[in-house]
Coordinates of C-alpha atoms and ligand atoms in Angstrom, one line a residue:
X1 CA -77.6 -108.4 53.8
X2 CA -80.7 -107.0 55.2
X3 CA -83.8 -105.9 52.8
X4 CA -83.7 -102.3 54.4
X5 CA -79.9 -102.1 53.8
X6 CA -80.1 -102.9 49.9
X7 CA -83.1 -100.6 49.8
X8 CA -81.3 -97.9 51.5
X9 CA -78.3 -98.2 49.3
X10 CA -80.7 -98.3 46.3
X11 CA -81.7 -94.5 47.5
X12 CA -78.2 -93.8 48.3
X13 CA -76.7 -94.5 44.5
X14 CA -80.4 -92.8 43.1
X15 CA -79.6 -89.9 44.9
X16 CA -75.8 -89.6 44.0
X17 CA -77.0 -89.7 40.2
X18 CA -79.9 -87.6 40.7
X19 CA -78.1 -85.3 42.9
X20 CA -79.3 -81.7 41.8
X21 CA -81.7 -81.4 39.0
X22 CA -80.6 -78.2 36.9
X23 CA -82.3 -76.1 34.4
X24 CA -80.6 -76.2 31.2
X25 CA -81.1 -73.8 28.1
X26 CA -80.3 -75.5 24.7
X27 CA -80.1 -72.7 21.7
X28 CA -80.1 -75.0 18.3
X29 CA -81.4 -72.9 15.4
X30 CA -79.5 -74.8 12.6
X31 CA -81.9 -77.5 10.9
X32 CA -79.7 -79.4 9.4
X33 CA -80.1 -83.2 9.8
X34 CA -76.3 -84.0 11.4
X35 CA -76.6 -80.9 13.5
X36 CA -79.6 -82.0 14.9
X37 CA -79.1 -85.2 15.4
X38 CA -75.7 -83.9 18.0
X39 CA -77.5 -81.2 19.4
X40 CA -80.9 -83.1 20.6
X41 CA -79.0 -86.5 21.6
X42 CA -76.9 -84.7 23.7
X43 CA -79.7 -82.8 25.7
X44 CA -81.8 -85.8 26.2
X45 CA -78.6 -87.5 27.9
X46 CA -79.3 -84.2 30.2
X47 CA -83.1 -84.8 30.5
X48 CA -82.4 -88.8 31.6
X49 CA -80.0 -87.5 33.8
X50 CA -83.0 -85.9 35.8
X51 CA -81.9 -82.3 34.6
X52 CA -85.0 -79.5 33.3
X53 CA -84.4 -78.7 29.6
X54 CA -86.0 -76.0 27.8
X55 CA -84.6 -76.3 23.9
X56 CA -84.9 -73.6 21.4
X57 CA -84.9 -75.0 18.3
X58 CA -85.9 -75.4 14.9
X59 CA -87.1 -79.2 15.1
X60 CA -89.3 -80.5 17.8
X61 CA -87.3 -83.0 19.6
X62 CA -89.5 -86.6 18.7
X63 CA -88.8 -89.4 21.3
X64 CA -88.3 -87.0 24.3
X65 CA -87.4 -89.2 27.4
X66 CA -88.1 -90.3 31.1
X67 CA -86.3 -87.8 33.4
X68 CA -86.0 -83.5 34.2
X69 CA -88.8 -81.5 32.3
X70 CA -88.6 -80.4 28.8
X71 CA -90.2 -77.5 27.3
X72 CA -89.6 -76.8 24.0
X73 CA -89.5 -73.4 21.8
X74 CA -89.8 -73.8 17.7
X75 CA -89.0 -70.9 16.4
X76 CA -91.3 -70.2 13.3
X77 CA -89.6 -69.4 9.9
X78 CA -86.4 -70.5 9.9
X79 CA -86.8 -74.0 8.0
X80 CA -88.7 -71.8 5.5
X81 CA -85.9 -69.4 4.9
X82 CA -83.3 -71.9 4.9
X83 CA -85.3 -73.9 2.3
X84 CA -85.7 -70.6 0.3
X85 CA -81.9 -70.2 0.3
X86 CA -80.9 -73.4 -0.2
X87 CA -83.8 -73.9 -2.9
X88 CA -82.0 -72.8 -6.1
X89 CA -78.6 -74.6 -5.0
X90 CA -77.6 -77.9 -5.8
X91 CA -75.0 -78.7 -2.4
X92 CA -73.1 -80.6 -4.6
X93 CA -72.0 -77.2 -6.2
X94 CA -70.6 -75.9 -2.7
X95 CA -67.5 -78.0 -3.6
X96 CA -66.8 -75.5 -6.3
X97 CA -66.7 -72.9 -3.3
X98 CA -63.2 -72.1 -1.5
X99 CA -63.0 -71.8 2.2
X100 CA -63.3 -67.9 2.5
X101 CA -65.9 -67.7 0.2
X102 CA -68.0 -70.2 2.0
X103 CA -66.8 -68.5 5.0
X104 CA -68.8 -65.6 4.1
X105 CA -71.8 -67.3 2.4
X106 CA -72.4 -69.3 6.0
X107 CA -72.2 -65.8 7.4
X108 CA -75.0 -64.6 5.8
X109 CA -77.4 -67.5 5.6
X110 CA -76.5 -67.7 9.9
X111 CA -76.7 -64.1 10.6
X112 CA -80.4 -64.5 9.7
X113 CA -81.0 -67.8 11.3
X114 CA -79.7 -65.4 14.4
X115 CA -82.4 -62.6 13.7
X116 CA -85.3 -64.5 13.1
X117 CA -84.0 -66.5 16.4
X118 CA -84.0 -63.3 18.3
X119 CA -87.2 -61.6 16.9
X120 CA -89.4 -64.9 17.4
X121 CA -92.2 -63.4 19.8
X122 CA -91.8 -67.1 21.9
X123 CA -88.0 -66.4 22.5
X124 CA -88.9 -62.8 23.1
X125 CA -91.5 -64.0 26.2
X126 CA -88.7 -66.2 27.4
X127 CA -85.9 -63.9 27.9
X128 CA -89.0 -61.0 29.3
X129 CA -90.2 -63.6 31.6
X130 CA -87.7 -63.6 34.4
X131 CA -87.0 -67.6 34.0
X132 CA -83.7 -68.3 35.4
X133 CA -80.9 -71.0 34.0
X134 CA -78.2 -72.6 35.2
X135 CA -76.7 -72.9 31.9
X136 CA -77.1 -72.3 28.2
X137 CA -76.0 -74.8 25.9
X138 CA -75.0 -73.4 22.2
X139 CA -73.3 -75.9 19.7
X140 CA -70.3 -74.0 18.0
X141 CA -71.1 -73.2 13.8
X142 CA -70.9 -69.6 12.5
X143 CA -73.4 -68.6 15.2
X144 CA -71.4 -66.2 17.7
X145 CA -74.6 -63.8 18.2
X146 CA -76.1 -66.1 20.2
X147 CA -73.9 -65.9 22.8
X148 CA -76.1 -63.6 24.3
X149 CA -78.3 -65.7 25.7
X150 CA -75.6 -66.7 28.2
X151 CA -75.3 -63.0 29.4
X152 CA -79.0 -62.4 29.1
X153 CA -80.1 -65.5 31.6
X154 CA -76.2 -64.6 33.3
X155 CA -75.2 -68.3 33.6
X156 CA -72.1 -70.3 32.0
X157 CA -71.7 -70.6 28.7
X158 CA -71.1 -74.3 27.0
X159 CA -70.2 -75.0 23.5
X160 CA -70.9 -78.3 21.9
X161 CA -68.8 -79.1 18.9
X162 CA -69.6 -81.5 16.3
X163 CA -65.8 -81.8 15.3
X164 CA -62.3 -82.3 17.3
X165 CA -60.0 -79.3 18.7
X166 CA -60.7 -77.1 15.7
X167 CA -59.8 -73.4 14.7
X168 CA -63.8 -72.2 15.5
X169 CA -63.4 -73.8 19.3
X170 CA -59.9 -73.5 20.4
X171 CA -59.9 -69.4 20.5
X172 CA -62.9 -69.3 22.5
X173 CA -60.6 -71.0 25.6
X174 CA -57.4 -70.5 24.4
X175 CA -56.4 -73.7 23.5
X176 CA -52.8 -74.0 21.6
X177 CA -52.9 -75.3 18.4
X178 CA -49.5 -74.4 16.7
X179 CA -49.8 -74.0 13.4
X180 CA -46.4 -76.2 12.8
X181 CA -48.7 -79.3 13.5
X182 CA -52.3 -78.8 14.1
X183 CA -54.1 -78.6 10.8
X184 CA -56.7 -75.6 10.0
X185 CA -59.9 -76.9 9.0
X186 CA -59.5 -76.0 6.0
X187 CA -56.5 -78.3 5.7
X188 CA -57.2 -80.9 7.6
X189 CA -54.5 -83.7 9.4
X190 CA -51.4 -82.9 7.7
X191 CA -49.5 -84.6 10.4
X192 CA -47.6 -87.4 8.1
X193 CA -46.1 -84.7 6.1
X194 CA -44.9 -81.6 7.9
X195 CA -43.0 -80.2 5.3
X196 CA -42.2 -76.3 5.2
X197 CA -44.5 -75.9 2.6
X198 CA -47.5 -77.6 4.5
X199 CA -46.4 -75.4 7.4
X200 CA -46.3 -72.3 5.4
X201 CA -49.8 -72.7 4.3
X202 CA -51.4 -73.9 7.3
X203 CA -49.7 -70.9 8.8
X204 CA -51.4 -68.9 6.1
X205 CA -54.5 -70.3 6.4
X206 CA -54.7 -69.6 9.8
X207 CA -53.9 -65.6 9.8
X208 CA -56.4 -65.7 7.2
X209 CA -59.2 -67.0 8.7
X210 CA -58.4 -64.9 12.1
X211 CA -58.1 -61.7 10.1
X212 CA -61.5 -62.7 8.9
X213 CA -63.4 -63.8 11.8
X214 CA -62.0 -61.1 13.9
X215 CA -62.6 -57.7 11.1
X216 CA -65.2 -58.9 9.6
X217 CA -67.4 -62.0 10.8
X218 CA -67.5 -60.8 14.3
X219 CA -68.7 -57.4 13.7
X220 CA -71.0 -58.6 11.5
X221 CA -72.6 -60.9 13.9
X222 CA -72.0 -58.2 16.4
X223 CA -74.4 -55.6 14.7
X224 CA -77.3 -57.9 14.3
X225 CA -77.2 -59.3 17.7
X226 CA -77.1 -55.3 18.8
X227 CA -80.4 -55.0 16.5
X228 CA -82.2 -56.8 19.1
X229 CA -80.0 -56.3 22.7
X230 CA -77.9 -52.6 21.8
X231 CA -76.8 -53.0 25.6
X232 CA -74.8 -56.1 25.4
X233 CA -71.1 -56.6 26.2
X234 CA -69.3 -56.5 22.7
X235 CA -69.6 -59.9 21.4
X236 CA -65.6 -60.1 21.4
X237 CA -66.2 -60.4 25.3
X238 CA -69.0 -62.3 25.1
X239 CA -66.6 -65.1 22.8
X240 CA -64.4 -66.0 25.0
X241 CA -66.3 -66.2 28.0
X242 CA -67.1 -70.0 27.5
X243 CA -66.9 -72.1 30.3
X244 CA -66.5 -75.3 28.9
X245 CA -66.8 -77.2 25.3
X246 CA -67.7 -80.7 24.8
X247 CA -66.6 -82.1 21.9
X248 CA -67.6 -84.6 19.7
X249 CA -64.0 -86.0 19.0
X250 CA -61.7 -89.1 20.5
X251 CA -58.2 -90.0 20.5
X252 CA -60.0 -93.2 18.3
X253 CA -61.4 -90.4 15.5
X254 CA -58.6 -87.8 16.0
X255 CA -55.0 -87.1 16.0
X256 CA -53.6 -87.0 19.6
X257 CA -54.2 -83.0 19.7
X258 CA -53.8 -80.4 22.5
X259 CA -56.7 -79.7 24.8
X260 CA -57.1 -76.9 27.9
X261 CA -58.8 -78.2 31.1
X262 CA -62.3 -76.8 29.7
X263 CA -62.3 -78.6 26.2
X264 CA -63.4 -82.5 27.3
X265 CA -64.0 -85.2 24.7
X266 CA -66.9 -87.2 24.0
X267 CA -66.7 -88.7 20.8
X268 CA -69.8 -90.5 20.1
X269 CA -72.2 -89.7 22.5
X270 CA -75.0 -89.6 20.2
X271 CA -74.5 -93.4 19.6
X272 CA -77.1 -95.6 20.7
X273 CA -75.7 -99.3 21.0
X274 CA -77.6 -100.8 18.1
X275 CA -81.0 -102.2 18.1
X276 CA -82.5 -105.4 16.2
X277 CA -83.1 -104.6 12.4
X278 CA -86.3 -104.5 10.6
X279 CA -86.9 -108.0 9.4
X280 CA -86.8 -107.6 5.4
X281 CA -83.7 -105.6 5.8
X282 CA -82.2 -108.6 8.1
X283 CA -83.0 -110.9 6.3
X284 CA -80.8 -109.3 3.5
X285 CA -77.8 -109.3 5.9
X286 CA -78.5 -112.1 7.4
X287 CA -78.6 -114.0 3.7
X288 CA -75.3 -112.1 2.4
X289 CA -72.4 -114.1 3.1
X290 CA -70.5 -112.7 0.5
X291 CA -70.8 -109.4 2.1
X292 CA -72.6 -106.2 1.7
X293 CA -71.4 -102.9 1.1
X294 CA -73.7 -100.2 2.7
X295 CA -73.3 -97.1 0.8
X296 CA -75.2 -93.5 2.0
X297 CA -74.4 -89.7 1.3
X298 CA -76.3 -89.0 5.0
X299 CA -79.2 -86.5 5.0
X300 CA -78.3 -82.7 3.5
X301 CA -76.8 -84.5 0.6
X302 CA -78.9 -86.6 -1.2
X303 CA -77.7 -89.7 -3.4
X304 CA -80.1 -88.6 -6.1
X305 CA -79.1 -85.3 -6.8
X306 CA -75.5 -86.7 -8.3
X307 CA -75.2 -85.9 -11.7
X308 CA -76.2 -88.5 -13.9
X309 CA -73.0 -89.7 -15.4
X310 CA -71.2 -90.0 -12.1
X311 CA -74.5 -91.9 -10.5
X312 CA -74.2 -94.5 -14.2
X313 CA -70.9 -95.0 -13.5
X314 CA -71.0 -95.8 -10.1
X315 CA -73.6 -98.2 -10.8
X316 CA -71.6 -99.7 -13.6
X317 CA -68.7 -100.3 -11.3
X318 CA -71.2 -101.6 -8.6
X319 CA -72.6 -104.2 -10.6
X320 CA -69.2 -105.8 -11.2
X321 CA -68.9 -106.7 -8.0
X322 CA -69.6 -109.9 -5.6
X323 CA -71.2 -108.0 -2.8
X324 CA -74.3 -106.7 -2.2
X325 CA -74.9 -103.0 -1.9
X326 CA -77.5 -101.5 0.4
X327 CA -77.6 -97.8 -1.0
X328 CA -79.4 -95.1 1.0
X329 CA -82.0 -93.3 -2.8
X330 CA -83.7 -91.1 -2.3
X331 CA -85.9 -91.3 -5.4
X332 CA -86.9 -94.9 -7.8
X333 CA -83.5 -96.3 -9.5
X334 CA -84.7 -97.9 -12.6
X335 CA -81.8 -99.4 -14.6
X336 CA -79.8 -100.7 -11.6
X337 CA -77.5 -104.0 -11.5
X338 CA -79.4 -106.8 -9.6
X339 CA -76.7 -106.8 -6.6
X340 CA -77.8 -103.2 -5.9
X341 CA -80.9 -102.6 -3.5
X342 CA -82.1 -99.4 -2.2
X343 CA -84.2 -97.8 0.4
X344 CA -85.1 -94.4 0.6
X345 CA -84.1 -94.5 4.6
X346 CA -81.8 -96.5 6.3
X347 CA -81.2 -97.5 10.4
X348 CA -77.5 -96.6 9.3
X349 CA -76.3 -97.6 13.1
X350 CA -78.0 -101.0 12.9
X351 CA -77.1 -101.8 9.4
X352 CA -73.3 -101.1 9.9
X353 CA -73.2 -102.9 13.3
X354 CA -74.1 -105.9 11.1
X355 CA -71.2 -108.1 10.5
X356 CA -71.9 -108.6 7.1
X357 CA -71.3 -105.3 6.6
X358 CA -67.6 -105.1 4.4
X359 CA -67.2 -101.6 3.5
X360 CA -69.2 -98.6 4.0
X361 CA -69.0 -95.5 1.1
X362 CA -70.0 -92.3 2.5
X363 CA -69.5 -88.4 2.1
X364 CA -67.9 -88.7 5.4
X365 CA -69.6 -86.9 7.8
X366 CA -68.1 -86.5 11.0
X367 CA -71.5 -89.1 12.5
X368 CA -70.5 -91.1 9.9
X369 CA -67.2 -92.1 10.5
X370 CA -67.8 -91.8 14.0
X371 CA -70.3 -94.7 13.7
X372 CA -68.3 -96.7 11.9
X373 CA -65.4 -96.6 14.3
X374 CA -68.0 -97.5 16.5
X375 CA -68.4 -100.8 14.2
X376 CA -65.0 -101.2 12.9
X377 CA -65.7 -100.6 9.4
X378 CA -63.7 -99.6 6.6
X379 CA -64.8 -96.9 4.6
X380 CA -64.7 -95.5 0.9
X381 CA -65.4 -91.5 1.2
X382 CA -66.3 -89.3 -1.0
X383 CA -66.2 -86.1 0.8
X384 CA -68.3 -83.3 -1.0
X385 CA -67.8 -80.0 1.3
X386 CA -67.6 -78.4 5.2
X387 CA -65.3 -81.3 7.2
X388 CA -65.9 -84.4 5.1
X389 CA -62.7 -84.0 3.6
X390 CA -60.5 -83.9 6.7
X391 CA -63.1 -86.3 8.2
X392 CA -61.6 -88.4 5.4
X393 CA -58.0 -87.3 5.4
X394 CA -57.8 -89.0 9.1
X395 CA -59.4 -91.9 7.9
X396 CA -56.7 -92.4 5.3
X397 CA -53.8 -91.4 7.6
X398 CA -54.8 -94.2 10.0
X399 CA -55.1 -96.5 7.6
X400 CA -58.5 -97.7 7.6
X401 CA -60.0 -96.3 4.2
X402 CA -59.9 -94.4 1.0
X403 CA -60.7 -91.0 -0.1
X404 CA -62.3 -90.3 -3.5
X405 CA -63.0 -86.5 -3.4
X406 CA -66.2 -85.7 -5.3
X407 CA -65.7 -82.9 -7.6
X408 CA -62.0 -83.5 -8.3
X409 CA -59.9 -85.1 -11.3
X410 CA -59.9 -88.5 -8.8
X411 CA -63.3 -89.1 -9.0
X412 CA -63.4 -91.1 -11.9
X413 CA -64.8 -94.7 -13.0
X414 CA -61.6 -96.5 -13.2
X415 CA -60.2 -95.0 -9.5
X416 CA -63.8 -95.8 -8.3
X417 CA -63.7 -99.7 -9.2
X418 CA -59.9 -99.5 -8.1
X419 CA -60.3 -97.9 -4.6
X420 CA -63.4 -100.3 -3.9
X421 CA -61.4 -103.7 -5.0
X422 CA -58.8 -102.6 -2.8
X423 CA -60.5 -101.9 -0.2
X424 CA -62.8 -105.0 -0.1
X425 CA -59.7 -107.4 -1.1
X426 CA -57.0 -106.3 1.3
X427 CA -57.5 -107.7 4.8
X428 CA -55.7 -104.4 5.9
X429 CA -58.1 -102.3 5.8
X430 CA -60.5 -104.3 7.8
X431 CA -57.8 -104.8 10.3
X432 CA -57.4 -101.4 11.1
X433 CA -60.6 -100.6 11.6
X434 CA -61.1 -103.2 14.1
X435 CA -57.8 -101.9 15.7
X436 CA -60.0 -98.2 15.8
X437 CA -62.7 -99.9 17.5
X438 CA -60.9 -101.0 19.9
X439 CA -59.4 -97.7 20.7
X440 CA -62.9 -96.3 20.3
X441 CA -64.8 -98.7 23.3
X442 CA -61.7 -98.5 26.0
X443 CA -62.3 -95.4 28.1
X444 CA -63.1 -95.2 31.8
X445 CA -66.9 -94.2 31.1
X446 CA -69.7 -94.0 28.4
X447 CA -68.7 -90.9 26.2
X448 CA -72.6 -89.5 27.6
X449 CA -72.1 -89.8 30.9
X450 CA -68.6 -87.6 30.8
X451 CA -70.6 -85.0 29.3
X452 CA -73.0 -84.9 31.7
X453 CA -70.7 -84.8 34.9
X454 CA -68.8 -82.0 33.3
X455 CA -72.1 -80.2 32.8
X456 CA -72.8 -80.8 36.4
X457 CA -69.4 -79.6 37.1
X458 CA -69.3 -76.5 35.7
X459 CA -72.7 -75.6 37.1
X460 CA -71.5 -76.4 40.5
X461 CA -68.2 -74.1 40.5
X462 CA -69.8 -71.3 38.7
X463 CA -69.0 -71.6 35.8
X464 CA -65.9 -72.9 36.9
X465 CA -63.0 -70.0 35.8
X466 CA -60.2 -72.5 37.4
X467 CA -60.4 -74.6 34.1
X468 CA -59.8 -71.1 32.1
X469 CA -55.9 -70.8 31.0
X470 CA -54.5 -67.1 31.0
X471 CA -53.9 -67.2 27.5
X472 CA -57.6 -66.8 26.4
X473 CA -57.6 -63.3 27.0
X474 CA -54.1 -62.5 26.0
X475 CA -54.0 -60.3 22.2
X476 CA -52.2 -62.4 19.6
X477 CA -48.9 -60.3 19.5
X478 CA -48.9 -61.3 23.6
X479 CA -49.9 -64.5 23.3
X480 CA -47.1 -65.7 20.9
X481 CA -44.7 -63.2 22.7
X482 CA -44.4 -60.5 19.7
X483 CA -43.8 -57.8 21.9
X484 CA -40.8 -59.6 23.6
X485 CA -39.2 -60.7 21.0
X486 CA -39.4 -57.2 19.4
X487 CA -37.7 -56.0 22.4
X488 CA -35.1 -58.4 22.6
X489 CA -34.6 -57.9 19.3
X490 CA -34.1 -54.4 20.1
X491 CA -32.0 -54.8 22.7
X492 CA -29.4 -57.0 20.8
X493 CA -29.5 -54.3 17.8
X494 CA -28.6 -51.7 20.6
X495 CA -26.2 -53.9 22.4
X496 CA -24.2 -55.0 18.7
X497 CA -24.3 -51.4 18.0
X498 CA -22.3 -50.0 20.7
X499 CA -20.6 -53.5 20.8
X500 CA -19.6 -52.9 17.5
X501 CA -18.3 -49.4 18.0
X502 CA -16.1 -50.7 21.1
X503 CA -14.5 -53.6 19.0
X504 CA -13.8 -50.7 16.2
X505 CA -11.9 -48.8 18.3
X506 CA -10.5 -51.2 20.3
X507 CA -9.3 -53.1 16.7
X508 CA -8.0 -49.4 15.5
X509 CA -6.4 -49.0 18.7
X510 CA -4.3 -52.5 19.0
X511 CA -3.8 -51.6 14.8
X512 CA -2.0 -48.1 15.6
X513 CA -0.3 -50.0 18.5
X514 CA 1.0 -52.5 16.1
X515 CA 2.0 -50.3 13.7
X516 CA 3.8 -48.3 16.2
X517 CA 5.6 -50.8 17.6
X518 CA 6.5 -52.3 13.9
X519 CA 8.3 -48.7 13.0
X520 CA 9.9 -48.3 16.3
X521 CA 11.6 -51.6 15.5
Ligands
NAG1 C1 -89.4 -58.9 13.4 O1 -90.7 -59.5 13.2 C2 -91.7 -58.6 12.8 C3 -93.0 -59.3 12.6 O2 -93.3 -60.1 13.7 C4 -91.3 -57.8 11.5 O3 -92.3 -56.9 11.2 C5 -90.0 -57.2 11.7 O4 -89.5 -56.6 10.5 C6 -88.9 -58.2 12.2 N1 -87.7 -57.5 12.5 C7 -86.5 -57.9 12.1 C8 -85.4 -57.0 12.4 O5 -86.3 -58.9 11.5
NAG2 C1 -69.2 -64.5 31.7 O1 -69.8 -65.7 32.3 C2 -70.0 -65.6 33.6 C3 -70.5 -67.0 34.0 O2 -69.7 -68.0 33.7 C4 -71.0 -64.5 33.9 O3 -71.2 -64.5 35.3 C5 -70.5 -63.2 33.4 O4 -71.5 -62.2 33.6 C6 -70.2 -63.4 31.9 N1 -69.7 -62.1 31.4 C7 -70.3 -61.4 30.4 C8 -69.6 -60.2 29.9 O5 -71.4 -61.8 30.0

């Protein structure tokens, strides 16, 4: 092979992955840790793919990489109000909250994230300063106002979600999610036990939560996204008119689940294969035969904030045991057994790709079970609020951990020390979640790279309405054939009606015939 053939090849396969360079709007106003994490992993996979990426956002993007040009807009006062609001709460207390309430409360706290978004004099200049997109990027959590942004810059719409097919995401595209199998979030996998009473409540659940996002959470996010654009579509019209959602899900991290042409997974594209450890934390590992157990609440929770007789008793029961245990602290731990170490931060990816690593114990954030698929590591969770309980429900269901929900009559010493000796003494466990990883590496392509081509994709076909199934647009009594049924229901009533009068009378007739014919003999 000639030099000038390999070097023309070498532009040939540049080109093909360089092929248009797009500009890309990213809206990400929430500042939470997990959030942000998803969010700005996903558009630097766009940036390295040579696209232009202009990010709104509350947190400057640190690391930004080789590829399209990024421009960034930090909107000012956001972190300051969520910091306010958060300020007298204790997250752990959210537990206490049901769904609808905390429904409502999210409502609130992201209606204003949406104002100060849309009244920031930087985002103001933006949308006044004729820029064009070919797309705006919006991840999916209680933040429908800022759908806008795809009408205002008139370009496709695509969601990011942080979760699976999920009641926020499937109504945007229409996606079926019969209530007879497919849990409400607020539920969770309920697929071992589909019992009428789990199908009743789901079912409940579900007219609940629509009744509530469609009278009262979408108006209200409606009215403050009017403040600042009063011509804009309604935002019901605005909802639906996604193009495509990514999520961050996997048949590895999910329940096989129903999903239209314009939902794609991509479970774990924020991973990073892991990178060498720092050396005094290696060293640990590396000297740990007997195992370590790596133990982390992730970032809005914090490990110090449990209250003090739960954190004693955990470190009673932790003290008992062979292992080591790396736990993410945020504060000095005085009285602690000498198996127990702790760091205020933690390179959780590099730690639990360590294969010393036995068990991890975690609220059960959807990054964190993610990542431990990744690794194929058990897990003990201790789900606290939002997903981390269905997070953890799948985990049980397939067998490769334990759930210990915080705030509930199960999370007690005894259960604690029993859950972890099972868990670290029965090879199934382990098994399983090497099974998961398995699952979790065998696809056709890097999770990363999927989302990218469909972002390409979309772009290319405008948006690309051929993905969109008829259903999205349909009204619910339509959709599951209400109307129909009414009438067919009608139509028997009419049809047994007269039916009925013309087998009376025929009855009474062959009666007076029999009768007749019984006195004439
Ligand atoms: C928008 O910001 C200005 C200050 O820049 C403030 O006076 C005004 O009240 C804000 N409007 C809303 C609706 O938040
Ligand atoms: C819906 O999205 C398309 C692009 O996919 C856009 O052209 C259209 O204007 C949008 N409709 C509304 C009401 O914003």
């Amino acid at each position: 092979m000639s030099l000038k053939f390999l070097f023309l090849l070498t532009l040939i396969s540049l080109s093909a992955n360089y092929g248009y360079c797009y500009k890309i709007l990213g809206v990400f106003t929430f500042p939470g840790g997990s959030h942000n994490i998803l969010t700005s992993k996903f558009m630097k996979g766009l940036l390295r793919a040579g696209h232009d990426v202009t990010m709104v956002a509350t947190l400057p993007m640190n690391d930004v990489p080789e590829g399209g040009k990024y421009n960034e807009i930090l909107v000012d006062g956001i972190i300051e109000y969520f910091e306010k609001f958060k300020g007298s709460r204790n997250m752990f207390d959210l537990t206490r909250q049901n769904f609808l309430k905390r429904r409502i409360f999210m409502l609130e706290l992201f209606n204003n994230f949406n104002a100060i978004t849309f009244n920031d004099t930087k985002v103001q200049k933006l949308i006044h300063s004729g820029e064009k997109f070919d797309a705006v990027v919006l991840e999916q959590f209680n933040n429908d106002g800022l759908k806008v942004f795809a009408h205002i810059f008139d370009c496709p719409l695509i969601i990011v979600s942080s979760m699976g097919p999920n009641s926020w995401v499937n109504n945007l595209v229409g996606n079926p999610s019969p209530a007879s199998y497919v849990g409400h979030l607020a539920i969770g996998d309920f697929s071992k036990d589909l019992s009428i009473y789990n199908r009743a409540k789901n079912l409940i659940v579900y007219i609940g939560d629509y009744l509530l996002t469609t009278l009262y959470i979408l108006p209200k996010q409606d009215t403050v996204m009017r403040q600042f654009f009063p011509d804009a579509p309604p935002l019901q019209d605005l909802y639906t008119n996604v193009s495509l959602i990514l999520l961050n899900s996997h048949t590895s991290l999910y329940p096989a689940l129903p999903v239209v042409p314009n939902m794609v997974e991509v479970g774990g594209y924020f991973i990073d294969p892991p990178k060498e450890l720092p050396k005094d934390l290696k060293d640990i590992l590396d000297n740990s035969p007997e195992g370590v157990i790596y133990f982390s609440l992730g970032s809005n929770l914090k490990s110090k904030d449990l209250p003090l007789e739960q954190r004693e008793f955990i470190l009673r029961v932790l003290g008992k045991l062979k292992e080591k245990v790396l736990w993410k602290f945020e504060e000095d731990l005085p009285d602690r057994p000498k198996n127990v170490l702790i760091r205020k931060w933690l390179p959780q990816q590099d730690v639990l790709a360590h294969p010393n690593i036995k068990l991890f114990i975690t609220h059960g954030g959807l990054l964190s079970t993610t990542e431990t698929t990744y690794h194929g590591v058990p897990i003990l969770a201790i789900p606290v609020f939002g997903d981390q309980k269905s997070n953890a429900d799948r985990v049980v269901i397939a067998g490769y951990g334990l759930k210990l929900e915080y705030g509930s009559s199960d999370f007690t010493e005894e259960n604690f020390e029993k859950s972890l000796n099972e868990l670290l003494r029965n090879p199934k466990y382990r098994n399983n979640a090497k099974n998961k990883q398995k699952i979790y590496h065998d696809r056709p392509e890097k999770p990363m790279k999927t989302a990218v081509y469909w972002v390409e994709y979309v772009i290319r076909h405008k948006g690309a309405p051929h993905l969109r199934v008829a259903g999205v647009n349909l009204p619910w009594y339509k959709y599951y054939m209400v109307d129909v049924l009414v009438v067919i229901l009608l139509t028997l009533l009419v049809v047994c009606k007269t039916g009925k009068c013309v087998v009376q009378k025929l009855f009474r007739k062959l009666k007076r015939t029999v009768s007749n014919e019984k006195k004439t003999n």
